[in-house]
mmCIF file of C-alpha atoms in Angstrom:
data_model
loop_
_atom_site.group_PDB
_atom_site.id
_atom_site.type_symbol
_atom_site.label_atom_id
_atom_site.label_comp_id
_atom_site.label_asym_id
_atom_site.label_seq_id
_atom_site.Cartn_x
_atom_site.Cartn_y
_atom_site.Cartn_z
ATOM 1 C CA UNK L 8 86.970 90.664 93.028
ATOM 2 C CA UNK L 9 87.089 86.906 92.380
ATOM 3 C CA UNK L 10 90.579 86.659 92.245
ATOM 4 C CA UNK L 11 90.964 88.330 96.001
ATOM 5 C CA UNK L 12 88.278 85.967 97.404
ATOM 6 C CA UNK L 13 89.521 82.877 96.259
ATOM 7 C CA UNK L 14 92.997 83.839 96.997
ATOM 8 C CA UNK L 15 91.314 84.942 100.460
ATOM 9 C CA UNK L 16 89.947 81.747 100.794
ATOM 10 C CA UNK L 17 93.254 80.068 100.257
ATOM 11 C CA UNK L 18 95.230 82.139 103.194
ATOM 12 C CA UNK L 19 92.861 80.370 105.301
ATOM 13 C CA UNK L 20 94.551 77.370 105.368
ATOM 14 C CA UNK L 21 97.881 79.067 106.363
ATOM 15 C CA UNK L 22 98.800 78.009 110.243
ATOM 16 C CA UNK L 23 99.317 81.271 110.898
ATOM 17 C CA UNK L 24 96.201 82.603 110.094
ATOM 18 C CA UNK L 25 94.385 79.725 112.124
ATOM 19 C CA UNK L 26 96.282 80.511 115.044
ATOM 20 C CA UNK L 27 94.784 84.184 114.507
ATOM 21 C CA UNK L 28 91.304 82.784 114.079
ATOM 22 C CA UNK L 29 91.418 80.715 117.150
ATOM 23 C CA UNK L 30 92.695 83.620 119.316
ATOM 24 C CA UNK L 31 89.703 86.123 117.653
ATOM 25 C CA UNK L 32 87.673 83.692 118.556
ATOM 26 C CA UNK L 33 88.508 83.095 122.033
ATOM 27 C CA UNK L 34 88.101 87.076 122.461
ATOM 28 C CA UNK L 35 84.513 87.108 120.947
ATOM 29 C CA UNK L 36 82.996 84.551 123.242
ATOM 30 C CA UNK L 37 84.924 86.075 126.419
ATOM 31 C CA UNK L 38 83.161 89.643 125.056
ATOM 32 C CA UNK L 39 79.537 88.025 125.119
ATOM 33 C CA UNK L 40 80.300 86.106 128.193
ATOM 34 C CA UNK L 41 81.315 89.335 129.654
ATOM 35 C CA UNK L 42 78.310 90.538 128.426
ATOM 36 C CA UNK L 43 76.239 87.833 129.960
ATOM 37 C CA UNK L 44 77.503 88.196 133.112
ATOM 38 C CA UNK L 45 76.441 91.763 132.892
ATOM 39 C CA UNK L 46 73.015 91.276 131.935
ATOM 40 C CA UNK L 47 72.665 88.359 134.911
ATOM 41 C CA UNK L 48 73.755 91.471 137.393
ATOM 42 C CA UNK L 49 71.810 94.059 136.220
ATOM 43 C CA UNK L 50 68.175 91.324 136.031
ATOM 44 C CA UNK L 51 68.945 89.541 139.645
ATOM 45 C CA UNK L 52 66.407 91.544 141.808
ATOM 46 C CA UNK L 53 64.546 93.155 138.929
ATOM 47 C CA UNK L 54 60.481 92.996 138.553
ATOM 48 C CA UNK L 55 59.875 93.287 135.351
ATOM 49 C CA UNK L 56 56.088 92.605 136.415
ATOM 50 C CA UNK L 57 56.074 95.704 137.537
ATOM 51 C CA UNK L 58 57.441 98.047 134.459
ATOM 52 C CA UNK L 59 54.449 96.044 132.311
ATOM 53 C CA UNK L 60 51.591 95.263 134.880
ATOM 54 C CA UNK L 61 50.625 96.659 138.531
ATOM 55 C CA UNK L 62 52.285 93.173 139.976
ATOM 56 C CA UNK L 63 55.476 92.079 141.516
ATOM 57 C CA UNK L 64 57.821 88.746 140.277
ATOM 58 C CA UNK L 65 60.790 89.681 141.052
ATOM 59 C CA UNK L 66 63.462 87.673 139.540
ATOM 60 C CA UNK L 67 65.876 85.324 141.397
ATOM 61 C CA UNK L 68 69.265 84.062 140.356
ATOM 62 C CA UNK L 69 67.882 81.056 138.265
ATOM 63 C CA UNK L 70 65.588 83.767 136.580
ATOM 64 C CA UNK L 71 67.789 86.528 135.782
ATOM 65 C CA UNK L 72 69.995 83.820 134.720
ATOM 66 C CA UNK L 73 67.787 82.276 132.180
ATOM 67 C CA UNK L 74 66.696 86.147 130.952
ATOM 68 C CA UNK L 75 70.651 86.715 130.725
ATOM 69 C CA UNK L 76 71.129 83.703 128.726
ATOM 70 C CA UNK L 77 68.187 84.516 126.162
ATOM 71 C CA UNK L 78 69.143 88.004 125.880
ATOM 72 C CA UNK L 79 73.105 87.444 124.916
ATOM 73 C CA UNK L 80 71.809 84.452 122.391
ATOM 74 C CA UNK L 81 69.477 87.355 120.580
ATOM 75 C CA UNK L 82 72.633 89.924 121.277
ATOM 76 C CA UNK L 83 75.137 87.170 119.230
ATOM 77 C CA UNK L 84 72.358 87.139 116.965
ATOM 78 C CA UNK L 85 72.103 90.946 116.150
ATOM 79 C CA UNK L 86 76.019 92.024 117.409
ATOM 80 C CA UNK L 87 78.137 89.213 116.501
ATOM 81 C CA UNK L 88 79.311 91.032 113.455
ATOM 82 C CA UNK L 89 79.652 93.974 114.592
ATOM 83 C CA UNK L 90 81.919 92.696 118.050
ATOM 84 C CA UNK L 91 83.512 89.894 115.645
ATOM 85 C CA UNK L 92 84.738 92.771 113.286
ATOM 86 C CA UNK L 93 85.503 94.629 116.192
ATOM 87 C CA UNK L 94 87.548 92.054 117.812
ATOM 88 C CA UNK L 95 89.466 91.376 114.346
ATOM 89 C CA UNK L 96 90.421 94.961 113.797
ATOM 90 C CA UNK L 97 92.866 94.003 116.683
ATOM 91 C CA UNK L 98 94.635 91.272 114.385
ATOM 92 C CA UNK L 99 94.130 92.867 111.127
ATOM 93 C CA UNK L 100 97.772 94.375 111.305
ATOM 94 C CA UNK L 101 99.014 90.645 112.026
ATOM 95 C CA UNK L 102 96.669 89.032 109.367
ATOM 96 C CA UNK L 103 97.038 91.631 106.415
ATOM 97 C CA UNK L 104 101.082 91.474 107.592
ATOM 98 C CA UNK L 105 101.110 87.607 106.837
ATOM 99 C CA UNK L 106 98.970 88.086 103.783
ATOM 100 C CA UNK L 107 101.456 90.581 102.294
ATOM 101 C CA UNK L 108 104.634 89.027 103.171
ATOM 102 C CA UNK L 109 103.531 85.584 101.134
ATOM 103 C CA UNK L 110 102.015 87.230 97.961
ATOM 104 C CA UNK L 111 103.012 90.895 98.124
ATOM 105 C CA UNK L 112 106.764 91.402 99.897
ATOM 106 C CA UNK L 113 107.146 94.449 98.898
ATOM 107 C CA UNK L 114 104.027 96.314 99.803
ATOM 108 C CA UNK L 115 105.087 94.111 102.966
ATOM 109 C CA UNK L 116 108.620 95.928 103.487
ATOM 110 C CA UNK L 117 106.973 99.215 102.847
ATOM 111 C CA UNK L 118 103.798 99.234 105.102
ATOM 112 C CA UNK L 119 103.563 100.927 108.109
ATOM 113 C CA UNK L 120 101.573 98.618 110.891
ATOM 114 C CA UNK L 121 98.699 100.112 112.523
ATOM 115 C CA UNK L 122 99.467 99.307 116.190
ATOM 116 C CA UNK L 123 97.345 98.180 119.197
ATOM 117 C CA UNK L 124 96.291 101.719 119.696
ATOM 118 C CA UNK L 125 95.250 102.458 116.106
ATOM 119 C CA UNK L 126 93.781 99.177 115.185
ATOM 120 C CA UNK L 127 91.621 99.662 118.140
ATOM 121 C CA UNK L 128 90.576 102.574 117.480
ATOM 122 C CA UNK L 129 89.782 101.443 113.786
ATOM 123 C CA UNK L 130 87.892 98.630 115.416
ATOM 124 C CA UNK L 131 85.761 100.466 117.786
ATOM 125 C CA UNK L 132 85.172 102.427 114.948
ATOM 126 C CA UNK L 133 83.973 100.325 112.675
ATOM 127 C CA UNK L 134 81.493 98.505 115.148
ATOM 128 C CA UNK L 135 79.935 101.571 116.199
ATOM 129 C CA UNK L 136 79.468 102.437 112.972
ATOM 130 C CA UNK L 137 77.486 98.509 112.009
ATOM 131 C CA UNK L 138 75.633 98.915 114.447
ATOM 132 C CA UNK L 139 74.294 102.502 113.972
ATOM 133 C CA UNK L 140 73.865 101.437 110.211
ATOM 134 C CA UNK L 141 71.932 98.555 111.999
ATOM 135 C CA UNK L 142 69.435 100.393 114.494
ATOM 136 C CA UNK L 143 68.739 103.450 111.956
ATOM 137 C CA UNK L 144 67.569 100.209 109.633
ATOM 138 C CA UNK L 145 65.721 98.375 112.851
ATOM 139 C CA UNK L 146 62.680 100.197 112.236
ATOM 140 C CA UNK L 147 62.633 98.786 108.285
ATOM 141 C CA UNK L 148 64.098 95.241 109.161
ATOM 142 C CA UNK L 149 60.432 95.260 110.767
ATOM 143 C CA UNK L 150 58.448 96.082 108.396
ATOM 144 C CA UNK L 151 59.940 93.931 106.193
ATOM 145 C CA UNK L 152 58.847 90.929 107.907
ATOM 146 C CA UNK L 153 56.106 90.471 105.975
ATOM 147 C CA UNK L 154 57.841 89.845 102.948
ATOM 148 C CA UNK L 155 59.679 86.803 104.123
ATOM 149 C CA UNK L 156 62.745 87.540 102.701
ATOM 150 C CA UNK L 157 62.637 91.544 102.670
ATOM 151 C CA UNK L 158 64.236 91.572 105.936
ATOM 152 C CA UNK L 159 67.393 89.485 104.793
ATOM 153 C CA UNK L 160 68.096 91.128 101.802
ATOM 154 C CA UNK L 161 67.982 94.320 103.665
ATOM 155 C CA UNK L 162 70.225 92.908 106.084
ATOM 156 C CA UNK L 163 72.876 91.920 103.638
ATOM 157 C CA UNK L 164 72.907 95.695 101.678
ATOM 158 C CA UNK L 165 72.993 97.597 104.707
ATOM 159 C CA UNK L 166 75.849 95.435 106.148
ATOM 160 C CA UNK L 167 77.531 94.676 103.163
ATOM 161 C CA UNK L 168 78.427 98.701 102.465
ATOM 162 C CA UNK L 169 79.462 99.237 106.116
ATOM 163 C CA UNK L 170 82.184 95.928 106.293
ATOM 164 C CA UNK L 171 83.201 96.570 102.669
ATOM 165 C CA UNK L 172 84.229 100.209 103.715
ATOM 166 C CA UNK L 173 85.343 99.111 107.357
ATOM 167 C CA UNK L 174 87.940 96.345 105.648
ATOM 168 C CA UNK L 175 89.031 98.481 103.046
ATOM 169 C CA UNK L 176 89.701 101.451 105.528
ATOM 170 C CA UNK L 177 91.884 98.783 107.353
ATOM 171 C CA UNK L 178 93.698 97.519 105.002
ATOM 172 C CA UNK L 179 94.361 100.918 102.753
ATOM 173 C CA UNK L 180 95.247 102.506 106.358
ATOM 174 C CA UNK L 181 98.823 100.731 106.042
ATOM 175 C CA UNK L 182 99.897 102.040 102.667
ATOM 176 C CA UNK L 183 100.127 105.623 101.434
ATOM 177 C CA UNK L 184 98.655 108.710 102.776
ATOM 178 C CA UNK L 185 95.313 109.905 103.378
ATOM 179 C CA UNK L 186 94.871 111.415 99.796
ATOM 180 C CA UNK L 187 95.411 108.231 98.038
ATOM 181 C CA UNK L 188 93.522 106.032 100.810
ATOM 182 C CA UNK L 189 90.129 108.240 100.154
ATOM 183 C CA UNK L 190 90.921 107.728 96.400
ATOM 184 C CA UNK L 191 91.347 103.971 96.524
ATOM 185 C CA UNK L 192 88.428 103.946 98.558
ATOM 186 C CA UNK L 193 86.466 105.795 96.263
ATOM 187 C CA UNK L 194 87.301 103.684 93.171
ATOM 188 C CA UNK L 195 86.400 100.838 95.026
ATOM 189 C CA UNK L 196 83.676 101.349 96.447
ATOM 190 C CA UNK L 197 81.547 98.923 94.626
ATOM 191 C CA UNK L 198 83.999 95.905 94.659
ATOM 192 C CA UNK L 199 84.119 96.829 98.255
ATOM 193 C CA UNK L 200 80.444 96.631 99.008
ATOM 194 C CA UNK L 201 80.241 93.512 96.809
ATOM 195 C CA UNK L 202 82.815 91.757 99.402
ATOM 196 C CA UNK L 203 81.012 92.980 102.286
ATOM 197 C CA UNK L 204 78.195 91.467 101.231
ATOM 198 C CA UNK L 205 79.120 88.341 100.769
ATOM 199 C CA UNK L 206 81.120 88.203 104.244
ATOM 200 C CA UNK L 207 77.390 89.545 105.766
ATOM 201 C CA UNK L 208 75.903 85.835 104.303
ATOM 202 C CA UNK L 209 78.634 84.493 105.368
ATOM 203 C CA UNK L 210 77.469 85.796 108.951
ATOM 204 C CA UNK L 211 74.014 83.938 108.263
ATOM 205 C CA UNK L 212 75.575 80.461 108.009
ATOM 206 C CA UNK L 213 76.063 78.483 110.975
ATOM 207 C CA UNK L 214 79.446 77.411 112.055
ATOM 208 C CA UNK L 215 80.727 79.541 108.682
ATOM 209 C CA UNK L 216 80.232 82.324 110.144
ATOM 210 C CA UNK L 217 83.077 81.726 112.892
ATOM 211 C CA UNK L 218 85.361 82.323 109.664
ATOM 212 C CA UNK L 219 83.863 84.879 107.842
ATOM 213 C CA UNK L 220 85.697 88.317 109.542
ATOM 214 C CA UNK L 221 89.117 86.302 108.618
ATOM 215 C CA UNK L 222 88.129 85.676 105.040
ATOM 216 C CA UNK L 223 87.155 89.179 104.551
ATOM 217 C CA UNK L 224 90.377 90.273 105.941
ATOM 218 C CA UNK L 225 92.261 88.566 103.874
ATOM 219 C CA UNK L 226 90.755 88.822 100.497
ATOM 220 C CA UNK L 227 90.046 92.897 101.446
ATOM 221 C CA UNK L 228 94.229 92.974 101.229
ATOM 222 C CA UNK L 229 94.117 91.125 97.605
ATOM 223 C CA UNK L 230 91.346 93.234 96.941
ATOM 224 C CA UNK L 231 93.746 96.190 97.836
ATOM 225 C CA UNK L 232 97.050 94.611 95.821
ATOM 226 C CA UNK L 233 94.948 92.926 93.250
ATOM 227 C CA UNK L 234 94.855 96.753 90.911
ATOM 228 C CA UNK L 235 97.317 99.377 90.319
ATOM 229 C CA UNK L 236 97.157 102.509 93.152
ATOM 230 C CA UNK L 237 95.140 105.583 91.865
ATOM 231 C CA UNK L 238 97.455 108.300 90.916
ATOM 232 C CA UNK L 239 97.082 111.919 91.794
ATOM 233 C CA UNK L 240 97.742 114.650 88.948
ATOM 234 C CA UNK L 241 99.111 117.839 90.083
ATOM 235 C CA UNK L 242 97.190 120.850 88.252
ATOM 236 C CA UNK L 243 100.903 122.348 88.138
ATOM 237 C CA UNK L 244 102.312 119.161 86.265
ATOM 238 C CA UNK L 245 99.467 119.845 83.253
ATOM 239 C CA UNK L 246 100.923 121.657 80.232
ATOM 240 C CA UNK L 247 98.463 124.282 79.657
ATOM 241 C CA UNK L 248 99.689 124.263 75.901
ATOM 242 C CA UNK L 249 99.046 120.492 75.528
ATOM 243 C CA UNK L 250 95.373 120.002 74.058
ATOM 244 C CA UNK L 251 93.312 118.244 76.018
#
């Protein structure tokens, strides 16, 4: 696990990786912009007086702007990881591609790339599942305000187990078939978890977290190379004579 995050850490440097990170990037502010834009629409003429109190303010442009803007700062707050992991499920094939071809050429020459259409799909995937992991916990992240810190650490598990299987499913979804994939995944799943949660902090950190999806891409596909592939025995290759 520590070798494939500082060896994750590392990649980072490579130009072709930043050119990835830019471009991600780019795409995650244009989503929440989008999303702004949306919100702005749907508030200009609204009066929200009127779903609370018997009392009319509607809003005006300047108003539903400022609501827009305040509401798509709290969504970065609560979606960013799930659109950011999103959003990098589009470039994992590109990032796990460059990863492979510098430390592991042959897994390289053997993979089979996802494509738009499956990496997509893997994507959408895999933030619809973070945030369903996130709203079931909602209810609990509340609660746990009154511990101080109950909320964060809550924050970290839940997210932790749903990137560690998300990257691992990404990676694992270019090499061997399904069988082996669910085993791998299975035998990992606490190194797994353990690197989702540390890309989750990451996600708390100002400014760091603007990396974070690319780090966990990258050290998921050490994390993947780093041990020997589970095997599958055949009941028909066991010698029923040989003693167990």
């Amino acid at each position: 696990m520590l070798r494939a995050l500082s060896l994750g850490i590392a990649d980072l440097a490579d130009p072709r990786i930043l050119g990835v990170l830019v471009r991600s990037l780019l795409v995650t502010l244009l989503v929440f912009a989008g999303l702004g834009l949306v919100i702005a629409w749907a508030l200009t003429g609204a009066n929200p007086c009127g779903w609370l109190f018997d009392d009319t303010c509607v809003l005006g442009l300047s108003a539903s702007g400022l609501g827009a803007l305040m509401l798509t700062v709290l969504g970065i707050w609560f979606l960013f990881p799930a659109v950011a992991l999103g959003v990098i499920a589009a470039y994992m094939d590109r990032i796990v591609g460059i990863v492979e071809a510098k430390h592991y050429p042959e897994a390289a020459a053997a993979a089979r790339p996802l494509g738009w259409g499956r990496g997509a799909l893997l994507g959408l995937r895999s933030s619809l599942r973070i945030i369903l992991y996130n709203l079931v916990a909602l209810p609990f992240y509340i609660l746990l305000l009154v511990t101080g810190i109950g909320t964060l650490v809550l924050f970290v598990l839940v997210n932790g187990v749903a990137f560690g299987r998300d990257l691992g499913e990404m990676v694992a979804a270019r090499h061997d078939d399904r069988t082996h994939r669910q085993l791998w995944l299975a035998n990992t799943r606490g190194e797994r978890s353990l690197l989702g949660g540390i890309v989750t902090g990451l996600f708390l950190i100002p400014i760091v977290n603007l990396i974070a999806p690319i780090l966990g891409a990258t050290a998921a596909a050490h994390l993947f190379h780093g041990r020997p592939r589970p095997t599958i025995v055949s009941a028909s290759t066991i010698d029923p004579l040989q003693p167990d």
